[in-house]
Amino acid sequence: MNEPKPFKLVQEEVCNLAYVATSRGERMMDKLFRRMKSSEILKYRFLVPASLYLRGELLCEDITELSDFEFTQADLLDLLLRDFLQNIRQSPDHHAVFRELMVRDKRPALLRTYSGQEALLSQGKQKMKDIICPIKRRQALRVEVFLADLAELYEDATYSVEDILQILYCDFIESYRTGQLRNVVKSIIQKLEKEV
């Protein structure tokens, strides 16, 4: 089984930029193709402990009940990812972000088997839940560009988009679970109201 190419979106984007349309029709088609491609929604999947997933579900239910919004785990991940990207834009210090990712990495230890499946190091003692997260292609591309830069700076920075989503989710829910985050529900509802 072939390993997926790292930073696939970055590679595709670089290839697209290298393409030069010669005729007016080709340029129009190229522009249309790029516009359609940039609005594409990609689906990423990762594992989290079932206990964290349950906490996330209950948090989403609380937000739904206390607001006029139907709030899902995908919405939560979208907020977390947008905050992460905003942080990168405001503070483009790759070294600081890498250190922060390492500190925030509260994911359970997983082994990748030859078949590509993931298994817990703890011999299956903890139940896992699969999360599927839709992300706009442009957001995923931004994450990949950042991770490609990070991989050039650090040999051990082998993160993927799925890894970042998993880190953000596990860190957020664990911080919520342990009471490190204050007024989370109110804060999320305020963010949602600003977007309307």
PDB file of N, CA and C in Angstrom, residues 47-142:
ATOM      1  N   LEU A  47      -9.074   9.920  15.173  1.00  0.00           N
ATOM      2  CA  LEU A  47      -9.603   9.222  16.345  1.00  0.00           C
ATOM      3  C   LEU A  47      -9.412  10.049  17.607  1.00  0.00           C
ATOM      4  N   VAL A  48     -10.403   9.979  18.489  1.00  0.00           N
ATOM      5  CA  VAL A  48     -10.294  10.588  19.814  1.00  0.00           C
ATOM      6  C   VAL A  48     -10.840   9.591  20.832  1.00  0.00           C
ATOM      7  N   PRO A  49     -10.398   9.697  22.074  1.00  0.00           N
ATOM      8  CA  PRO A  49     -10.987   8.827  23.100  1.00  0.00           C
ATOM      9  C   PRO A  49     -12.493   9.076  23.194  1.00  0.00           C
ATOM     10  N   ALA A  50     -13.251   8.015  23.346  1.00  0.00           N
ATOM     11  CA  ALA A  50     -14.713   8.124  23.404  1.00  0.00           C
ATOM     12  C   ALA A  50     -15.165   9.018  24.550  1.00  0.00           C
ATOM     13  N   SER A  51     -14.404   9.032  25.651  1.00  0.00           N
ATOM     14  CA  SER A  51     -14.780   9.880  26.785  1.00  0.00           C
ATOM     15  C   SER A  51     -14.677  11.363  26.416  1.00  0.00           C
ATOM     16  N   LEU A  52     -13.662  11.743  25.631  1.00  0.00           N
ATOM     17  CA  LEU A  52     -13.546  13.135  25.184  1.00  0.00           C
ATOM     18  C   LEU A  52     -14.640  13.462  24.172  1.00  0.00           C
ATOM     19  N   TYR A  53     -14.930  12.493  23.294  1.00  0.00           N
ATOM     20  CA  TYR A  53     -15.987  12.701  22.294  1.00  0.00           C
ATOM     21  C   TYR A  53     -17.323  12.973  22.993  1.00  0.00           C
ATOM     22  N   LEU A  54     -17.614  12.180  24.029  1.00  0.00           N
ATOM     23  CA  LEU A  54     -18.867  12.372  24.772  1.00  0.00           C
ATOM     24  C   LEU A  54     -18.917  13.771  25.393  1.00  0.00           C
ATOM     25  N   ARG A  55     -17.808  14.215  25.976  1.00  0.00           N
ATOM     26  CA  ARG A  55     -17.755  15.576  26.527  1.00  0.00           C
ATOM     27  C   ARG A  55     -18.036  16.603  25.438  1.00  0.00           C
ATOM     28  N   GLY A  56     -17.443  16.393  24.268  1.00  0.00           N
ATOM     29  CA  GLY A  56     -17.661  17.302  23.143  1.00  0.00           C
ATOM     30  C   GLY A  56     -19.116  17.327  22.712  1.00  0.00           C
ATOM     31  N   GLU A  57     -19.738  16.157  22.664  1.00  0.00           N
ATOM     32  CA  GLU A  57     -21.154  16.073  22.286  1.00  0.00           C
ATOM     33  C   GLU A  57     -22.029  16.842  23.277  1.00  0.00           C
ATOM     34  N   LEU A  58     -21.759  16.662  24.570  1.00  0.00           N
ATOM     35  CA  LEU A  58     -22.556  17.347  25.582  1.00  0.00           C
ATOM     36  C   LEU A  58     -22.340  18.858  25.534  1.00  0.00           C
ATOM     37  N   LEU A  59     -21.117  19.281  25.276  1.00  0.00           N
ATOM     38  CA  LEU A  59     -20.839  20.710  25.129  1.00  0.00           C
ATOM     39  C   LEU A  59     -21.623  21.283  23.950  1.00  0.00           C
ATOM     40  N   CYS A  60     -21.620  20.570  22.833  1.00  0.00           N
ATOM     41  CA  CYS A  60     -22.364  21.019  21.652  1.00  0.00           C
ATOM     42  C   CYS A  60     -23.870  21.081  21.929  1.00  0.00           C
ATOM     43  N   GLU A  61     -24.387  20.101  22.673  1.00  0.00           N
ATOM     44  CA  GLU A  61     -25.808  20.119  23.051  1.00  0.00           C
ATOM     45  C   GLU A  61     -26.123  21.333  23.921  1.00  0.00           C
ATOM     46  N   ASP A  62     -25.235  21.651  24.869  1.00  0.00           N
ATOM     47  CA  ASP A  62     -25.438  22.821  25.728  1.00  0.00           C
ATOM     48  C   ASP A  62     -25.494  24.101  24.900  1.00  0.00           C
ATOM     49  N   ILE A  63     -24.596  24.221  23.961  1.00  0.00           N
ATOM     50  CA  ILE A  63     -24.562  25.420  23.107  1.00  0.00           C
ATOM     51  C   ILE A  63     -25.830  25.494  22.267  1.00  0.00           C
ATOM     52  N   THR A  64     -26.271  24.370  21.734  1.00  0.00           N
ATOM     53  CA  THR A  64     -27.495  24.330  20.928  1.00  0.00           C
ATOM     54  C   THR A  64     -28.703  24.744  21.773  1.00  0.00           C
ATOM     55  N   GLU A  65     -28.802  24.211  22.982  1.00  0.00           N
ATOM     56  CA  GLU A  65     -29.943  24.513  23.849  1.00  0.00           C
ATOM     57  C   GLU A  65     -29.973  25.967  24.307  1.00  0.00           C
ATOM     58  N   LEU A  66     -28.814  26.574  24.511  1.00  0.00           N
ATOM     59  CA  LEU A  66     -28.749  27.936  25.046  1.00  0.00           C
ATOM     60  C   LEU A  66     -28.666  29.018  23.964  1.00  0.00           C
ATOM     61  N   SER A  67     -28.681  28.594  22.715  1.00  0.00           N
ATOM     62  CA  SER A  67     -28.595  29.567  21.629  1.00  0.00           C
ATOM     63  C   SER A  67     -29.634  29.231  20.567  1.00  0.00           C
ATOM     64  N   ASP A  68     -29.637  30.008  19.516  1.00  0.00           N
ATOM     65  CA  ASP A  68     -30.534  29.745  18.387  1.00  0.00           C
ATOM     66  C   ASP A  68     -29.817  28.972  17.286  1.00  0.00           C
ATOM     67  N   PHE A  69     -28.703  28.356  17.608  1.00  0.00           N
ATOM     68  CA  PHE A  69     -27.879  27.684  16.609  1.00  0.00           C
ATOM     69  C   PHE A  69     -27.855  26.185  16.845  1.00  0.00           C
ATOM     70  N   GLU A  70     -27.871  25.437  15.768  1.00  0.00           N
ATOM     71  CA  GLU A  70     -27.628  23.997  15.829  1.00  0.00           C
ATOM     72  C   GLU A  70     -26.110  23.843  15.771  1.00  0.00           C
ATOM     73  N   PHE A  71     -25.505  23.471  16.885  1.00  0.00           N
ATOM     74  CA  PHE A  71     -24.050  23.439  16.998  1.00  0.00           C
ATOM     75  C   PHE A  71     -23.583  21.995  17.087  1.00  0.00           C
ATOM     76  N   THR A  72     -22.662  21.615  16.204  1.00  0.00           N
ATOM     77  CA  THR A  72     -22.184  20.234  16.123  1.00  0.00           C
ATOM     78  C   THR A  72     -20.684  20.166  16.417  1.00  0.00           C
ATOM     79  N   GLN A  73     -20.187  18.949  16.489  1.00  0.00           N
ATOM     80  CA  GLN A  73     -18.747  18.743  16.677  1.00  0.00           C
ATOM     81  C   GLN A  73     -17.973  19.339  15.499  1.00  0.00           C
ATOM     82  N   ALA A  74     -18.522  19.245  14.293  1.00  0.00           N
ATOM     83  CA  ALA A  74     -17.867  19.833  13.117  1.00  0.00           C
ATOM     84  C   ALA A  74     -17.784  21.350  13.272  1.00  0.00           C
ATOM     85  N   ASP A  75     -18.826  21.969  13.830  1.00  0.00           N
ATOM     86  CA  ASP A  75     -18.806  23.416  14.082  1.00  0.00           C
ATOM     87  C   ASP A  75     -17.733  23.770  15.120  1.00  0.00           C
ATOM     88  N   LEU A  76     -17.623  22.941  16.141  1.00  0.00           N
ATOM     89  CA  LEU A  76     -16.600  23.161  17.161  1.00  0.00           C
ATOM     90  C   LEU A  76     -15.211  23.091  16.543  1.00  0.00           C
ATOM     91  N   LEU A  77     -14.981  22.076  15.728  1.00  0.00           N
ATOM     92  CA  LEU A  77     -13.676  21.935  15.074  1.00  0.00           C
ATOM     93  C   LEU A  77     -13.395  23.098  14.128  1.00  0.00           C
ATOM     94  N   ASP A  78     -14.438  23.579  13.451  1.00  0.00           N
ATOM     95  CA  ASP A  78     -14.268  24.734  12.566  1.00  0.00           C
ATOM     96  C   ASP A  78     -13.807  25.952  13.365  1.00  0.00           C
ATOM     97  N   LEU A  79     -14.433  26.182  14.522  1.00  0.00           N
ATOM     98  CA  LEU A  79     -14.021  27.303  15.388  1.00  0.00           C
ATOM     99  C   LEU A  79     -12.582  27.134  15.871  1.00  0.00           C
ATOM    100  N   LEU A  80     -12.238  25.935  16.290  1.00  0.00           N
ATOM    101  CA  LEU A  80     -10.882  25.686  16.785  1.00  0.00           C
ATOM    102  C   LEU A  80      -9.849  25.885  15.685  1.00  0.00           C
ATOM    103  N   LEU A  81     -10.169  25.419  14.484  1.00  0.00           N
ATOM    104  CA  LEU A  81      -9.235  25.565  13.362  1.00  0.00           C
ATOM    105  C   LEU A  81      -9.086  27.026  12.962  1.00  0.00           C
ATOM    106  N   ARG A  82     -10.197  27.756  12.924  1.00  0.00           N
ATOM    107  CA  ARG A  82     -10.115  29.182  12.581  1.00  0.00           C
ATOM    108  C   ARG A  82      -9.290  29.947  13.616  1.00  0.00           C
ATOM    109  N   ASP A  83      -9.453  29.619  14.897  1.00  0.00           N
ATOM    110  CA  ASP A  83      -8.639  30.252  15.939  1.00  0.00           C
ATOM    111  C   ASP A  83      -7.154  29.932  15.745  1.00  0.00           C
ATOM    112  N   PHE A  84      -6.867  28.684  15.393  1.00  0.00           N
ATOM    113  CA  PHE A  84      -5.482  28.267  15.153  1.00  0.00           C
ATOM    114  C   PHE A  84      -4.882  29.050  13.985  1.00  0.00           C
ATOM    115  N   LEU A  85      -5.629  29.151  12.880  1.00  0.00           N
ATOM    116  CA  LEU A  85      -5.140  29.886  11.713  1.00  0.00           C
ATOM    117  C   LEU A  85      -4.986  31.375  12.022  1.00  0.00           C
ATOM    118  N   GLN A  86      -5.909  31.923  12.800  1.00  0.00           N
ATOM    119  CA  GLN A  86      -5.807  33.333  13.206  1.00  0.00           C
ATOM    120  C   GLN A  86      -4.549  33.560  14.040  1.00  0.00           C
ATOM    121  N   ASN A  87      -4.255  32.614  14.916  1.00  0.00           N
ATOM    122  CA  ASN A  87      -3.055  32.694  15.737  1.00  0.00           C
ATOM    123  C   ASN A  87      -1.797  32.688  14.865  1.00  0.00           C
ATOM    124  N   ILE A  88      -1.782  31.862  13.842  1.00  0.00           N
ATOM    125  CA  ILE A  88      -0.633  31.804  12.930  1.00  0.00           C
ATOM    126  C   ILE A  88      -0.485  33.122  12.174  1.00  0.00           C
ATOM    127  N   ARG A  89      -1.602  33.698  11.753  1.00  0.00           N
ATOM    128  CA  ARG A  89      -1.546  34.979  11.029  1.00  0.00           C
ATOM    129  C   ARG A  89      -1.025  36.101  11.926  1.00  0.00           C
ATOM    130  N   GLN A  90      -1.496  36.131  13.168  1.00  0.00           N
ATOM    131  CA  GLN A  90      -1.120  37.211  14.076  1.00  0.00           C
ATOM    132  C   GLN A  90       0.302  37.056  14.611  1.00  0.00           C
ATOM    133  N   SER A  91       0.732  35.834  14.798  1.00  0.00           N
ATOM    134  CA  SER A  91       2.069  35.577  15.333  1.00  0.00           C
ATOM    135  C   SER A  91       2.746  34.511  14.479  1.00  0.00           C
ATOM    136  N   PRO A  92       3.362  34.931  13.375  1.00  0.00           N
ATOM    137  CA  PRO A  92       3.948  33.942  12.464  1.00  0.00           C
ATOM    138  C   PRO A  92       5.288  33.382  12.954  1.00  0.00           C
ATOM    139  N   ASP A  93       5.435  33.234  14.268  1.00  0.00           N
ATOM    140  CA  ASP A  93       6.641  32.663  14.849  1.00  0.00           C
ATOM    141  C   ASP A  93       6.486  31.140  14.876  1.00  0.00           C
ATOM    142  N   HIS A  94       7.058  30.493  13.872  1.00  0.00           N
ATOM    143  CA  HIS A  94       6.909  29.042  13.749  1.00  0.00           C
ATOM    144  C   HIS A  94       7.475  28.297  14.950  1.00  0.00           C
ATOM    145  N   HIS A  95       8.538  28.822  15.527  1.00  0.00           N
ATOM    146  CA  HIS A  95       9.150  28.153  16.674  1.00  0.00           C
ATOM    147  C   HIS A  95       8.185  28.147  17.863  1.00  0.00           C
ATOM    148  N   ALA A  96       7.547  29.284  18.105  1.00  0.00           N
ATOM    149  CA  ALA A  96       6.598  29.381  19.220  1.00  0.00           C
ATOM    150  C   ALA A  96       5.382  28.488  18.984  1.00  0.00           C
ATOM    151  N   VAL A  97       4.879  28.475  17.750  1.00  0.00           N
ATOM    152  CA  VAL A  97       3.706  27.650  17.444  1.00  0.00           C
ATOM    153  C   VAL A  97       4.054  26.170  17.582  1.00  0.00           C
ATOM    154  N   PHE A  98       5.259  25.782  17.148  1.00  0.00           N
ATOM    155  CA  PHE A  98       5.679  24.383  17.275  1.00  0.00           C
ATOM    156  C   PHE A  98       5.761  23.979  18.748  1.00  0.00           C
ATOM    157  N   ARG A  99       6.362  24.839  19.568  1.00  0.00           N
ATOM    158  CA  ARG A  99       6.439  24.542  21.006  1.00  0.00           C
ATOM    159  C   ARG A  99       5.039  24.433  21.610  1.00  0.00           C
ATOM    160  N   GLU A 100       4.151  25.341  21.190  1.00  0.00           N
ATOM    161  CA  GLU A 100       2.774  25.315  21.699  1.00  0.00           C
ATOM    162  C   GLU A 100       2.061  24.025  21.293  1.00  0.00           C
ATOM    163  N   LEU A 101       2.267  23.588  20.054  1.00  0.00           N
ATOM    164  CA  LEU A 101       1.653  22.331  19.603  1.00  0.00           C
ATOM    165  C   LEU A 101       2.152  21.153  20.440  1.00  0.00           C
ATOM    166  N   MET A 102       3.435  21.148  20.724  1.00  0.00           N
ATOM    167  CA  MET A 102       3.996  20.052  21.523  1.00  0.00           C
ATOM    168  C   MET A 102       3.408  20.042  22.935  1.00  0.00           C
ATOM    169  N   VAL A 103       3.215  21.226  23.515  1.00  0.00           N
ATOM    170  CA  VAL A 103       2.634  21.320  24.852  1.00  0.00           C
ATOM    171  C   VAL A 103       1.162  20.915  24.824  1.00  0.00           C
ATOM    172  N   ARG A 104       0.456  21.330  23.773  1.00  0.00           N
ATOM    173  CA  ARG A 104      -0.980  21.067  23.689  1.00  0.00           C
ATOM    174  C   ARG A 104      -1.308  19.647  23.228  1.00  0.00           C
ATOM    175  N   ASP A 105      -0.308  18.905  22.781  1.00  0.00           N
ATOM    176  CA  ASP A 105      -0.540  17.573  22.224  1.00  0.00           C
ATOM    177  C   ASP A 105      -0.897  16.592  23.337  1.00  0.00           C
ATOM    178  N   LYS A 106      -2.205  16.429  23.561  1.00  0.00           N
ATOM    179  CA  LYS A 106      -2.712  15.530  24.599  1.00  0.00           C
ATOM    180  C   LYS A 106      -3.412  14.323  23.986  1.00  0.00           C
ATOM    181  N   ARG A 107      -3.010  14.020  22.767  1.00  0.00           N
ATOM    182  CA  ARG A 107      -3.627  12.887  22.079  1.00  0.00           C
ATOM    183  C   ARG A 107      -3.183  11.577  22.719  1.00  0.00           C
ATOM    184  N   PRO A 108      -4.031  10.565  22.641  1.00  0.00           N
ATOM    185  CA  PRO A 108      -3.606   9.249  23.132  1.00  0.00           C
ATOM    186  C   PRO A 108      -2.551   8.688  22.194  1.00  0.00           C
ATOM    187  N   ALA A 109      -1.620   7.908  22.740  1.00  0.00           N
ATOM    188  CA  ALA A 109      -0.566   7.313  21.919  1.00  0.00           C
ATOM    189  C   ALA A 109      -1.170   6.261  20.992  1.00  0.00           C
ATOM    190  N   LEU A 110      -0.892   6.407  19.707  1.00  0.00           N
ATOM    191  CA  LEU A 110      -1.422   5.474  18.711  1.00  0.00           C
ATOM    192  C   LEU A 110      -0.272   4.838  17.946  1.00  0.00           C
ATOM    193  N   LEU A 111      -0.485   3.592  17.536  1.00  0.00           N
ATOM    194  CA  LEU A 111       0.435   2.904  16.642  1.00  0.00           C
ATOM    195  C   LEU A 111      -0.239   2.780  15.291  1.00  0.00           C
ATOM    196  N   ARG A 112       0.500   3.024  14.218  1.00  0.00           N
ATOM    197  CA  ARG A 112      -0.043   2.820  12.883  1.00  0.00           C
ATOM    198  C   ARG A 112       0.401   1.435  12.427  1.00  0.00           C
ATOM    199  N   THR A 113      -0.557   0.568  12.094  1.00  0.00           N
ATOM    200  CA  THR A 113      -0.241  -0.795  11.681  1.00  0.00           C
ATOM    201  C   THR A 113       0.117  -0.822  10.201  1.00  0.00           C
ATOM    202  N   TYR A 114       0.605  -1.954   9.735  1.00  0.00           N
ATOM    203  CA  TYR A 114       0.984  -2.093   8.325  1.00  0.00           C
ATOM    204  C   TYR A 114      -0.189  -1.847   7.389  1.00  0.00           C
ATOM    205  N   SER A 115      -1.385  -2.153   7.840  1.00  0.00           N
ATOM    206  CA  SER A 115      -2.557  -1.964   6.986  1.00  0.00           C
ATOM    207  C   SER A 115      -3.055  -0.521   6.999  1.00  0.00           C
ATOM    208  N   GLY A 116      -2.365   0.355   7.757  1.00  0.00           N
ATOM    209  CA  GLY A 116      -2.767   1.751   7.808  1.00  0.00           C
ATOM    210  C   GLY A 116      -3.753   2.040   8.928  1.00  0.00           C
ATOM    211  N   GLN A 117      -4.171   1.014   9.660  1.00  0.00           N
ATOM    212  CA  GLN A 117      -5.106   1.190  10.763  1.00  0.00           C
ATOM    213  C   GLN A 117      -4.349   1.744  11.968  1.00  0.00           C
ATOM    214  N   GLU A 118      -5.072   2.443  12.840  1.00  0.00           N
ATOM    215  CA  GLU A 118      -4.469   2.961  14.053  1.00  0.00           C
ATOM    216  C   GLU A 118      -4.954   2.135  15.232  1.00  0.00           C
ATOM    217  N   ALA A 119      -4.057   1.852  16.159  1.00  0.00           N
ATOM    218  CA  ALA A 119      -4.412   1.082  17.351  1.00  0.00           C
ATOM    219  C   ALA A 119      -3.803   1.773  18.565  1.00  0.00           C
ATOM    220  N   LEU A 120      -4.493   1.715  19.660  1.00  0.00           N
ATOM    221  CA  LEU A 120      -3.990   2.331  20.894  1.00  0.00           C
ATOM    222  C   LEU A 120      -2.809   1.552  21.434  1.00  0.00           C
ATOM    223  N   LEU A 121      -1.828   2.260  21.949  1.00  0.00           N
ATOM    224  CA  LEU A 121      -0.692   1.608  22.597  1.00  0.00           C
ATOM    225  C   LEU A 121      -1.126   0.886  23.859  1.00  0.00           C
ATOM    226  N   SER A 122      -2.196   1.360  24.475  1.00  0.00           N
ATOM    227  CA  SER A 122      -2.657   0.774  25.729  1.00  0.00           C
ATOM    228  C   SER A 122      -3.444  -0.519  25.500  1.00  0.00           C
ATOM    229  N   GLN A 123      -3.207  -1.164  24.377  1.00  0.00           N
ATOM    230  CA  GLN A 123      -3.802  -2.471  24.092  1.00  0.00           C
ATOM    231  C   GLN A 123      -5.322  -2.457  24.066  1.00  0.00           C
ATOM    232  N   GLY A 124      -5.925  -1.376  23.609  1.00  0.00           N
ATOM    233  CA  GLY A 124      -7.369  -1.333  23.441  1.00  0.00           C
ATOM    234  C   GLY A 124      -8.152  -1.105  24.722  1.00  0.00           C
ATOM    235  N   LYS A 125      -7.493  -0.657  25.803  1.00  0.00           N
ATOM    236  CA  LYS A 125      -8.201  -0.418  27.062  1.00  0.00           C
ATOM    237  C   LYS A 125      -9.152   0.768  26.959  1.00  0.00           C
ATOM    238  N   GLN A 126      -8.828   1.708  26.113  1.00  0.00           N
ATOM    239  CA  GLN A 126      -9.643   2.908  25.986  1.00  0.00           C
ATOM    240  C   GLN A 126     -10.400   2.851  24.657  1.00  0.00           C
ATOM    241  N   LYS A 127     -11.685   3.069  24.704  1.00  0.00           N
ATOM    242  CA  LYS A 127     -12.491   3.079  23.484  1.00  0.00           C
ATOM    243  C   LYS A 127     -12.216   4.355  22.706  1.00  0.00           C
ATOM    244  N   MET A 128     -12.214   4.237  21.388  1.00  0.00           N
ATOM    245  CA  MET A 128     -11.947   5.380  20.529  1.00  0.00           C
ATOM    246  C   MET A 128     -13.163   5.671  19.657  1.00  0.00           C
ATOM    247  N   LYS A 129     -13.283   6.918  19.273  1.00  0.00           N
ATOM    248  CA  LYS A 129     -14.385   7.363  18.410  1.00  0.00           C
ATOM    249  C   LYS A 129     -13.774   8.067  17.199  1.00  0.00           C
ATOM    250  N   ASP A 130     -14.303   7.737  16.053  1.00  0.00           N
ATOM    251  CA  ASP A 130     -13.860   8.327  14.796  1.00  0.00           C
ATOM    252  C   ASP A 130     -14.608   9.640  14.567  1.00  0.00           C
ATOM    253  N   ILE A 131     -13.886  10.720  14.282  1.00  0.00           N
ATOM    254  CA  ILE A 131     -14.520  11.997  13.961  1.00  0.00           C
ATOM    255  C   ILE A 131     -14.212  12.333  12.510  1.00  0.00           C
ATOM    256  N   ILE A 132     -15.239  12.696  11.767  1.00  0.00           N
ATOM    257  CA  ILE A 132     -15.068  13.145  10.387  1.00  0.00           C
ATOM    258  C   ILE A 132     -15.336  14.640  10.377  1.00  0.00           C
ATOM    259  N   CYS A 133     -14.364  15.383   9.869  1.00  0.00           N
ATOM    260  CA  CYS A 133     -14.435  16.836   9.927  1.00  0.00           C
ATOM    261  C   CYS A 133     -14.336  17.445   8.526  1.00  0.00           C
ATOM    262  N   PRO A 134     -15.402  18.109   8.060  1.00  0.00           N
ATOM    263  CA  PRO A 134     -15.320  18.800   6.767  1.00  0.00           C
ATOM    264  C   PRO A 134     -14.601  20.136   6.930  1.00  0.00           C
ATOM    265  N   ILE A 135     -13.672  20.417   6.017  1.00  0.00           N
ATOM    266  CA  ILE A 135     -12.898  21.658   6.060  1.00  0.00           C
ATOM    267  C   ILE A 135     -12.832  22.234   4.656  1.00  0.00           C
ATOM    268  N   LYS A 136     -12.905  23.548   4.583  1.00  0.00           N
ATOM    269  CA  LYS A 136     -12.735  24.204   3.296  1.00  0.00           C
ATOM    270  C   LYS A 136     -11.317  23.961   2.802  1.00  0.00           C
ATOM    271  N   ARG A 137     -11.203  23.708   1.520  1.00  0.00           N
ATOM    272  CA  ARG A 137      -9.904  23.404   0.927  1.00  0.00           C
ATOM    273  C   ARG A 137      -8.883  24.501   1.241  1.00  0.00           C
ATOM    274  N   ARG A 138      -9.301  25.753   1.176  1.00  0.00           N
ATOM    275  CA  ARG A 138      -8.378  26.871   1.389  1.00  0.00           C
ATOM    276  C   ARG A 138      -7.825  26.855   2.821  1.00  0.00           C
ATOM    277  N   GLN A 139      -8.678  26.492   3.794  1.00  0.00           N
ATOM    278  CA  GLN A 139      -8.206  26.388   5.173  1.00  0.00           C
ATOM    279  C   GLN A 139      -7.200  25.244   5.305  1.00  0.00           C
ATOM    280  N   ALA A 140      -7.534  24.102   4.715  1.00  0.00           N
ATOM    281  CA  ALA A 140      -6.636  22.946   4.780  1.00  0.00           C
ATOM    282  C   ALA A 140      -5.307  23.268   4.094  1.00  0.00           C
ATOM    283  N   LEU A 141      -5.362  24.012   2.994  1.00  0.00           N
ATOM    284  CA  LEU A 141      -4.136  24.411   2.299  1.00  0.00           C
ATOM    285  C   LEU A 141      -3.282  25.295   3.207  1.00  0.00           C
ATOM    286  N   ARG A 142      -3.903  26.230   3.899  1.00  0.00           N
ATOM    287  CA  ARG A 142      -3.149  27.106   4.820  1.00  0.00           C
ATOM    288  C   ARG A 142      -2.457  26.287   5.906  1.00  0.00           C
TER     289      ARG A 142
END
